[in-house]
C-alpha positions as a Markdown table, in Angstrom:
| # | Residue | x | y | z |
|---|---|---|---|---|
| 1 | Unk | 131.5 | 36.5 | 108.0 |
| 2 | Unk | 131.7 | 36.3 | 104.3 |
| 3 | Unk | 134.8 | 37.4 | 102.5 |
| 4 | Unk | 133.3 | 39.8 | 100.6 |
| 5 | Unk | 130.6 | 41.2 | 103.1 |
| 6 | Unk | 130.3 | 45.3 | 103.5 |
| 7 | Unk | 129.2 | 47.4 | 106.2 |
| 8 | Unk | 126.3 | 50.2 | 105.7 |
| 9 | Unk | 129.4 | 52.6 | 104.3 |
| 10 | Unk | 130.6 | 49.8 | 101.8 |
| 11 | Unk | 133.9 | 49.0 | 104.3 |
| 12 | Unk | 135.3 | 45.7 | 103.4 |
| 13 | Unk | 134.3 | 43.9 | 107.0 |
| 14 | Unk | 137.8 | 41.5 | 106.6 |
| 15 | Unk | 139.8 | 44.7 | 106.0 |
| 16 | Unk | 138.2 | 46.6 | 109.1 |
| 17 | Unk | 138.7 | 43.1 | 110.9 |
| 18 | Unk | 142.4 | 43.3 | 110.3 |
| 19 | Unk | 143.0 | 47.0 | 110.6 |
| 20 | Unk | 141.5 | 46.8 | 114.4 |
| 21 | Unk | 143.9 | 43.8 | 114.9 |
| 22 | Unk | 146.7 | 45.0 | 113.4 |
| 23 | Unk | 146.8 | 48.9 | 114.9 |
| 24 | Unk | 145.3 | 47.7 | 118.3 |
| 25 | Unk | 148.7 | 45.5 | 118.9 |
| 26 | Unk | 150.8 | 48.0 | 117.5 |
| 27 | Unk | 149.2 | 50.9 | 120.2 |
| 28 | Unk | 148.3 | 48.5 | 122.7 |
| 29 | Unk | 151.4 | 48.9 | 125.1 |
| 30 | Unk | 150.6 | 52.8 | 124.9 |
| 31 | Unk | 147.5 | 51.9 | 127.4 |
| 32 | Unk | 148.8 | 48.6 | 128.8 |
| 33 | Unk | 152.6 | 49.3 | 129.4 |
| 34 | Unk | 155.3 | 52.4 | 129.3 |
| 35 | Unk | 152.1 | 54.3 | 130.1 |
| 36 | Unk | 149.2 | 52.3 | 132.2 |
| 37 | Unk | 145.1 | 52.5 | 131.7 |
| 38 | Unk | 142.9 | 52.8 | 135.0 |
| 39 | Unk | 139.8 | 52.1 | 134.0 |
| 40 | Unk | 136.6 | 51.5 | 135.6 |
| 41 | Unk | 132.9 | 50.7 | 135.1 |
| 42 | Unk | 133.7 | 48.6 | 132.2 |
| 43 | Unk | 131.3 | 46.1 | 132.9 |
| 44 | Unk | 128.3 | 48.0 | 131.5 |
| 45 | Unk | 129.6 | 47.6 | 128.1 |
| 46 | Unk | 128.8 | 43.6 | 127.9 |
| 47 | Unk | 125.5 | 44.5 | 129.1 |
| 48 | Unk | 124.5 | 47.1 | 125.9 |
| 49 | Unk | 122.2 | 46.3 | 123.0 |
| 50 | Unk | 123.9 | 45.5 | 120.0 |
| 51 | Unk | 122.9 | 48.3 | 118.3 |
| 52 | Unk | 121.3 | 52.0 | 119.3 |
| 53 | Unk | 124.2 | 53.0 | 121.7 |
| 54 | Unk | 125.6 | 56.3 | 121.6 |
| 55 | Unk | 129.0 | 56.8 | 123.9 |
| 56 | Unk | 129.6 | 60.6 | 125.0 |
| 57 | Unk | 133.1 | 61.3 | 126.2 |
| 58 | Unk | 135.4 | 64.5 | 127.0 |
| 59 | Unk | 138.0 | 65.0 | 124.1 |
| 60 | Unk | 141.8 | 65.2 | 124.7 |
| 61 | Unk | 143.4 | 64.0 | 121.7 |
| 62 | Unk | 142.4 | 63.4 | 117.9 |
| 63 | Unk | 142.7 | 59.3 | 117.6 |
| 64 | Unk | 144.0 | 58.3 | 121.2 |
| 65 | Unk | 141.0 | 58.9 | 123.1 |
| 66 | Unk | 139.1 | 56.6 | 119.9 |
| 67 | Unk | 141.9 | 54.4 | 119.9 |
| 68 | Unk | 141.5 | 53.3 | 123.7 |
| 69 | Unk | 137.5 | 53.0 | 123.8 |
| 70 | Unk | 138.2 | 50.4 | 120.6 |
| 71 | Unk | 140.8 | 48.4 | 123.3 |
| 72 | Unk | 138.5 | 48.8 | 126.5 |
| 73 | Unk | 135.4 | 47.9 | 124.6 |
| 74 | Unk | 136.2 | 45.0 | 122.8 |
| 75 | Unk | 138.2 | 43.7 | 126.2 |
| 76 | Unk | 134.8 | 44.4 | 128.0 |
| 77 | Unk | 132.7 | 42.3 | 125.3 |
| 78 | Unk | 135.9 | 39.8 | 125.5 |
| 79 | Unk | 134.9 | 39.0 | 129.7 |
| 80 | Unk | 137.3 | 41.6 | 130.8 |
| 81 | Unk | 136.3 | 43.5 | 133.6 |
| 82 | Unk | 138.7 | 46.9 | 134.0 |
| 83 | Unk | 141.1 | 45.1 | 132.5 |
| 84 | Unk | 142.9 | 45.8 | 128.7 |
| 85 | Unk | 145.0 | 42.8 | 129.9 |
| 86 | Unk | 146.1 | 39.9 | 127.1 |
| 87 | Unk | 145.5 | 41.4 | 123.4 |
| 88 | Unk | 143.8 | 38.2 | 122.4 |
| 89 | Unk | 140.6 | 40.3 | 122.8 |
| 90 | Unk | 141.0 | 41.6 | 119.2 |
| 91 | Unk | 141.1 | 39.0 | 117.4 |
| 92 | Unk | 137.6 | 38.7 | 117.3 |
| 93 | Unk | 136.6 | 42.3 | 117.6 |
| 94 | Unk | 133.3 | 44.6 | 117.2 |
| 95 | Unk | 133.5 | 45.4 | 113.8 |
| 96 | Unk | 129.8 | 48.0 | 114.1 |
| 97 | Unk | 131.8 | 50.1 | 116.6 |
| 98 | Unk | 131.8 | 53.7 | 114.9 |
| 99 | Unk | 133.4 | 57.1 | 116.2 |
| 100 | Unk | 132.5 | 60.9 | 114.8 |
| 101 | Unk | 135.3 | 63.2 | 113.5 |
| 102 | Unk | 135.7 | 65.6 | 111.6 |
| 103 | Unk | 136.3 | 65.2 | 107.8 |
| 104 | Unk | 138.8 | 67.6 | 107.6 |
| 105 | Unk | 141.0 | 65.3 | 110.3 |
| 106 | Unk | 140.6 | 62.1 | 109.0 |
| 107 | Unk | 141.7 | 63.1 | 105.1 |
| 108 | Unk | 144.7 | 64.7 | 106.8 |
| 109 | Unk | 147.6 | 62.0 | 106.0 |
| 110 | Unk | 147.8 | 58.5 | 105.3 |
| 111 | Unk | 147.4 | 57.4 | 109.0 |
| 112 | Unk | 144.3 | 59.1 | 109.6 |
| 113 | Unk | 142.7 | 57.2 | 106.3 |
| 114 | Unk | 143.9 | 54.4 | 108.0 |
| 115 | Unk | 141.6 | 55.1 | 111.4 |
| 116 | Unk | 138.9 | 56.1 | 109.3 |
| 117 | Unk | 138.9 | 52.8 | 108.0 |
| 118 | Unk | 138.7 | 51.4 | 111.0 |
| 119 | Unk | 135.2 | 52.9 | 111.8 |
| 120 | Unk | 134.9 | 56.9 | 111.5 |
| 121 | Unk | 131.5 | 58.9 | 110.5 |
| 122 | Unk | 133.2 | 61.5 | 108.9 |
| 123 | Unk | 131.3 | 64.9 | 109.2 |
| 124 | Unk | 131.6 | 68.8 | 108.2 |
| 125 | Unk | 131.9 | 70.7 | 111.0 |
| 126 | Unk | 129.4 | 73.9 | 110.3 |
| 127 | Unk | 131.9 | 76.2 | 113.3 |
| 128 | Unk | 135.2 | 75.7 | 112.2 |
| 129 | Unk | 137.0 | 74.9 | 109.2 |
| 130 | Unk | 141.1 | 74.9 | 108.4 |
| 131 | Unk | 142.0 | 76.4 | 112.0 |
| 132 | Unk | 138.9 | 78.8 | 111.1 |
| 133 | Unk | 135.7 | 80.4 | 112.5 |
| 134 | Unk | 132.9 | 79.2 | 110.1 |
| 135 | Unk | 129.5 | 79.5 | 110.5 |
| 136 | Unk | 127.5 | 76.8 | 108.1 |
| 137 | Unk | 124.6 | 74.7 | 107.4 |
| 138 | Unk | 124.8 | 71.5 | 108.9 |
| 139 | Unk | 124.8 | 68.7 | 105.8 |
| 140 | Unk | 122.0 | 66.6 | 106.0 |
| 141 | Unk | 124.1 | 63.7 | 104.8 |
| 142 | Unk | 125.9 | 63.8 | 108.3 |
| 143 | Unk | 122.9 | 63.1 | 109.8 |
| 144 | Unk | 122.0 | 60.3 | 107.7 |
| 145 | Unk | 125.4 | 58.7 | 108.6 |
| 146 | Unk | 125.2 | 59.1 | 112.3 |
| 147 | Unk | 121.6 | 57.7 | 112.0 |
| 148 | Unk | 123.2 | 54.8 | 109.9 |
| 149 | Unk | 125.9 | 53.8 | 112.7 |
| 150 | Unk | 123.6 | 54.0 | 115.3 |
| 151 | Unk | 120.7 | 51.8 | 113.4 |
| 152 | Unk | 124.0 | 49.3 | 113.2 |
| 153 | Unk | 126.0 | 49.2 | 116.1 |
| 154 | Unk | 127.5 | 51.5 | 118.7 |
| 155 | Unk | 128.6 | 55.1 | 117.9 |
| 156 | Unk | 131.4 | 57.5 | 120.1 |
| 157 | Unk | 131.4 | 61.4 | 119.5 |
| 158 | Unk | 132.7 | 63.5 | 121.7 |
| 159 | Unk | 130.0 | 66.5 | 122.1 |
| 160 | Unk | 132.1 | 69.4 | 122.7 |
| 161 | Unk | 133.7 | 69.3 | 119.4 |
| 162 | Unk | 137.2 | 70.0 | 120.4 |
| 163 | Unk | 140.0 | 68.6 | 122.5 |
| 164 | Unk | 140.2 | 72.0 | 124.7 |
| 165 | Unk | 138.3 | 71.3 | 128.0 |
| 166 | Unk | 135.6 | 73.4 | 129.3 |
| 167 | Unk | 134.5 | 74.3 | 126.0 |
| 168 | Unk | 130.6 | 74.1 | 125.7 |
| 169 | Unk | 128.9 | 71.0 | 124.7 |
| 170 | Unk | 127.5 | 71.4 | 120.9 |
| 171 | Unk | 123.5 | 71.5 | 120.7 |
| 172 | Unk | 123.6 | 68.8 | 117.4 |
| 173 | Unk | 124.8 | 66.0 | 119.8 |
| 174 | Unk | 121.3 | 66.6 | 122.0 |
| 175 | Unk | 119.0 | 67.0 | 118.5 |
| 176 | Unk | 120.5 | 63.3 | 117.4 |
| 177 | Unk | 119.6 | 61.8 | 121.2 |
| 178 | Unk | 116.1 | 63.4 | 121.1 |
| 179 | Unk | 115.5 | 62.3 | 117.6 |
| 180 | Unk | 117.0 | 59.3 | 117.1 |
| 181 | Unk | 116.4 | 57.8 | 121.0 |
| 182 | Unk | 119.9 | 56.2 | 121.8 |
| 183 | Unk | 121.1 | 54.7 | 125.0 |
| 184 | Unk | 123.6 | 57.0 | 125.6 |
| 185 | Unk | 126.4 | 56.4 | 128.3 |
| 186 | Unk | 128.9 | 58.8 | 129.6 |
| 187 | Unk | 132.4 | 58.2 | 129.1 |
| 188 | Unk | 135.4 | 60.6 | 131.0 |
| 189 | Unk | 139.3 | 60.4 | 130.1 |
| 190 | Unk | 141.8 | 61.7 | 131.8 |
| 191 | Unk | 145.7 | 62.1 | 131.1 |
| 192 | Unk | 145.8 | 61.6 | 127.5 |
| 193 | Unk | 146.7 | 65.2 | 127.2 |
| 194 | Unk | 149.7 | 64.3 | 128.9 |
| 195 | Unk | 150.8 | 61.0 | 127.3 |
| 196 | Unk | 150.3 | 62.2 | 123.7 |
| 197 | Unk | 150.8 | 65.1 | 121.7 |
| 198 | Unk | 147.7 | 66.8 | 120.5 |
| 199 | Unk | 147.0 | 64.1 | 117.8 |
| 200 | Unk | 147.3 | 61.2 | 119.7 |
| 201 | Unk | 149.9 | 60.0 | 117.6 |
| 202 | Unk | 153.4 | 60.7 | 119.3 |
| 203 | Unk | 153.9 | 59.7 | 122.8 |
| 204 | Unk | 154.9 | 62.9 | 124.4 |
| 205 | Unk | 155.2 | 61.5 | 128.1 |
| 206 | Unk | 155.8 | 58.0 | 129.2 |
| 207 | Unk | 155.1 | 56.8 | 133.1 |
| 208 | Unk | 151.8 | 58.6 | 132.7 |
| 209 | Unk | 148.0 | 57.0 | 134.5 |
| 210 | Unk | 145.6 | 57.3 | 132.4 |
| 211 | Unk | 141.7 | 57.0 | 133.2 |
| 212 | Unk | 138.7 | 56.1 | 131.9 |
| 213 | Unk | 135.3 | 55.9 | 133.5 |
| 214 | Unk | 132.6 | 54.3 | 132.2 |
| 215 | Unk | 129.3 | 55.6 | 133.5 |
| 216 | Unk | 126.0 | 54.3 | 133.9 |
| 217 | Unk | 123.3 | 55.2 | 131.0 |
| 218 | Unk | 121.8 | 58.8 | 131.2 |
| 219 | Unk | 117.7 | 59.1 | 131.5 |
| 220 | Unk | 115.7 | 61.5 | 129.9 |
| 221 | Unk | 112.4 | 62.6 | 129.4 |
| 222 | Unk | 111.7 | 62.7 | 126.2 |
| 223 | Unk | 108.3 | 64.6 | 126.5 |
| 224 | Unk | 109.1 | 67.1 | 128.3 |
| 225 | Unk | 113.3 | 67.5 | 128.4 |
| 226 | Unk | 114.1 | 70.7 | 125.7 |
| 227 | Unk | 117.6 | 70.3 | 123.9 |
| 228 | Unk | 119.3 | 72.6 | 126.5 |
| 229 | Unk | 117.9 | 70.3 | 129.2 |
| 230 | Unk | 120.0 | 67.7 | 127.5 |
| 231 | Unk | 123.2 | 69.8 | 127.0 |
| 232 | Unk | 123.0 | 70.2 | 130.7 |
| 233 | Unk | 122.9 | 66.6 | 131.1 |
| 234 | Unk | 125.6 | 65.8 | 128.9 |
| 235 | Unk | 127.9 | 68.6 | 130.0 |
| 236 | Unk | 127.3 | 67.0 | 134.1 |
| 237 | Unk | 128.4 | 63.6 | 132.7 |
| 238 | Unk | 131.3 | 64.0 | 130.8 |
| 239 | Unk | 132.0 | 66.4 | 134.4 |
| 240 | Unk | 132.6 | 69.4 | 131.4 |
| 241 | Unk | 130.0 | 71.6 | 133.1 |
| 242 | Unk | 131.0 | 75.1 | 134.0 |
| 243 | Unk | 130.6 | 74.3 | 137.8 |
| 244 | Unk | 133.0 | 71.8 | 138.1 |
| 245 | Unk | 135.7 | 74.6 | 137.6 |
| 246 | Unk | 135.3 | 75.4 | 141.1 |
| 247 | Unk | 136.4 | 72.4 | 142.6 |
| 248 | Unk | 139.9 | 72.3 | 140.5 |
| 249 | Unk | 142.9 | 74.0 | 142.4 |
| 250 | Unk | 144.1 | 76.7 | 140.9 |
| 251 | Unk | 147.2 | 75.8 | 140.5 |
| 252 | Unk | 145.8 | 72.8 | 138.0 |
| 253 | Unk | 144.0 | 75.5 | 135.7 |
| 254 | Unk | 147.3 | 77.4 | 135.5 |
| 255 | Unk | 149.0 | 74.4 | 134.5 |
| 256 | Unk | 146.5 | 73.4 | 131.4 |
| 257 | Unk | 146.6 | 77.3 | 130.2 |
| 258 | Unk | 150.5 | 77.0 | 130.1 |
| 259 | Unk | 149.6 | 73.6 | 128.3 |
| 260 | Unk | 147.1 | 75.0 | 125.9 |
| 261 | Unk | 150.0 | 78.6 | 125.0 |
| 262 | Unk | 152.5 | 75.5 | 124.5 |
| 263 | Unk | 150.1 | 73.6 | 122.0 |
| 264 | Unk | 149.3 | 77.0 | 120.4 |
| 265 | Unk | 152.4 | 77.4 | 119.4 |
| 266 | Unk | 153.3 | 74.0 | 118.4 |
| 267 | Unk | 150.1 | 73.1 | 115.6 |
């Protein structure tokens, strides 16, 4: 790797190198230590394409959801199989690894610069804006980006735009797999909401599993599957569809409205 070389958004590849090393040991004992990561399915990850991937997840917290899929991967890539053990895996890490957020989150404060660095697509959201409804024209320039990532390495959005479960999946994730013809694969997290506070950044609850399943690739039919087809597909494997609130007790959805009052009140 040349000293000098640049990614397709002009990043410094020796500075993103160091970043991932540096904030991956300073956050690893949050997944591999007070709090512990369960994670399974991790061996499909050494198996991807280097390029053309497209990870869908569930969305519990701003950077600690990102900030574990950066661990797990490059431990995956690294031989590890379910395993975040031994940070020795970042030394060398995957430097075309790219997450969406939202623009207005990652210009918020020094250390969100800091994790957009590290490998955000950094896009206008056209629904909300500064704790707002908005209702917008999505910016072509988005698009371009998200093309870019994917055209160079692997790319993690989290289609429901928001860390509040349930909420329904947003149509722009399906357009970009239809268009642009990604493998995408399914990711779920669990118990982040617990551990951290809404931004991921302060631990809020230590002793706390964590998950994270790593599922097999989606199919679809390109031909014939319309972009709701997809949003139904999408919504099953991230287990955010509508029906899977009848299989949670009660008792648990009473529990994450009293958590969602407390956050309400707290941001």
């Amino acid at each position: 790797m040349g000293l000098f070389k640049t990614n397709p958004f002009g990043h410094k590849l020796i500075l993103k190198k160091w970043l991932i090393r540096i904030l991956g040991a300073l956050t690893h004992r949050r997944f591999k230590g007070f709090n512990q990561l369960q994670i399974e399915g991790s061996e499909i990850i050494k198996n991807l394409p280097d390029n053309n991937v497209l990870f869908v997840s569930n969305h519990q917290t701003y950077f600690a959801d990102v900030v574990a899929m950066f661990h797990v991967f490059n431990a995956s890539l690294s031989g590890r199989v379910d395993s975040i053990k031994n940070i020795g895996y970042l030394w060398n890490p995957k430097l075309n690894m790219y997450y969406i957020a939202a623009a207005e989150t990652m210009k918020s404060g020094f250390i969100p610069k800091l994790f957009a660095y590290a490998g955000s697509i950094s896009i206008e959201r056209t629904w909300r804006s500064k704790g707002k409804e908005v209702n917008r024209q999505v910016k072509m320039s988005d698009i371009s980006n998200i093309a870019k990532a994917l055209d160079d390495g692997w790319v993690i959005t989290f289609p429901q735009g928001t860390t509040k479960p349930w909420k329904p999946i947003r149509k722009g994730t399906a357009h970009i797999i239809r268009h642009y013809k990604p493998i995408v694969v399914p990711v779920v997290i669990d118990g982040f909401r617990r551990s951290f506070d809404k931004k991921g950044l302060r631990i809020k609850k230590r002793g706390i599993l964590q998950s994270m399943e790593i599922k097999q690739p989606l199919e679809f039919d390109y031909e014939n599957d319309s972009v709701d087809d997809i949003v139904e597909k999408l919504q099953f494997a991230i287990e955010q569809h509508p029906s899977f609130l009848k299989v949670i007790p009660t008792e648990e959805l009473q529990a994450e409205e009293e958590l969602n009052k407390e956050r309400k009140w707290q941001y």
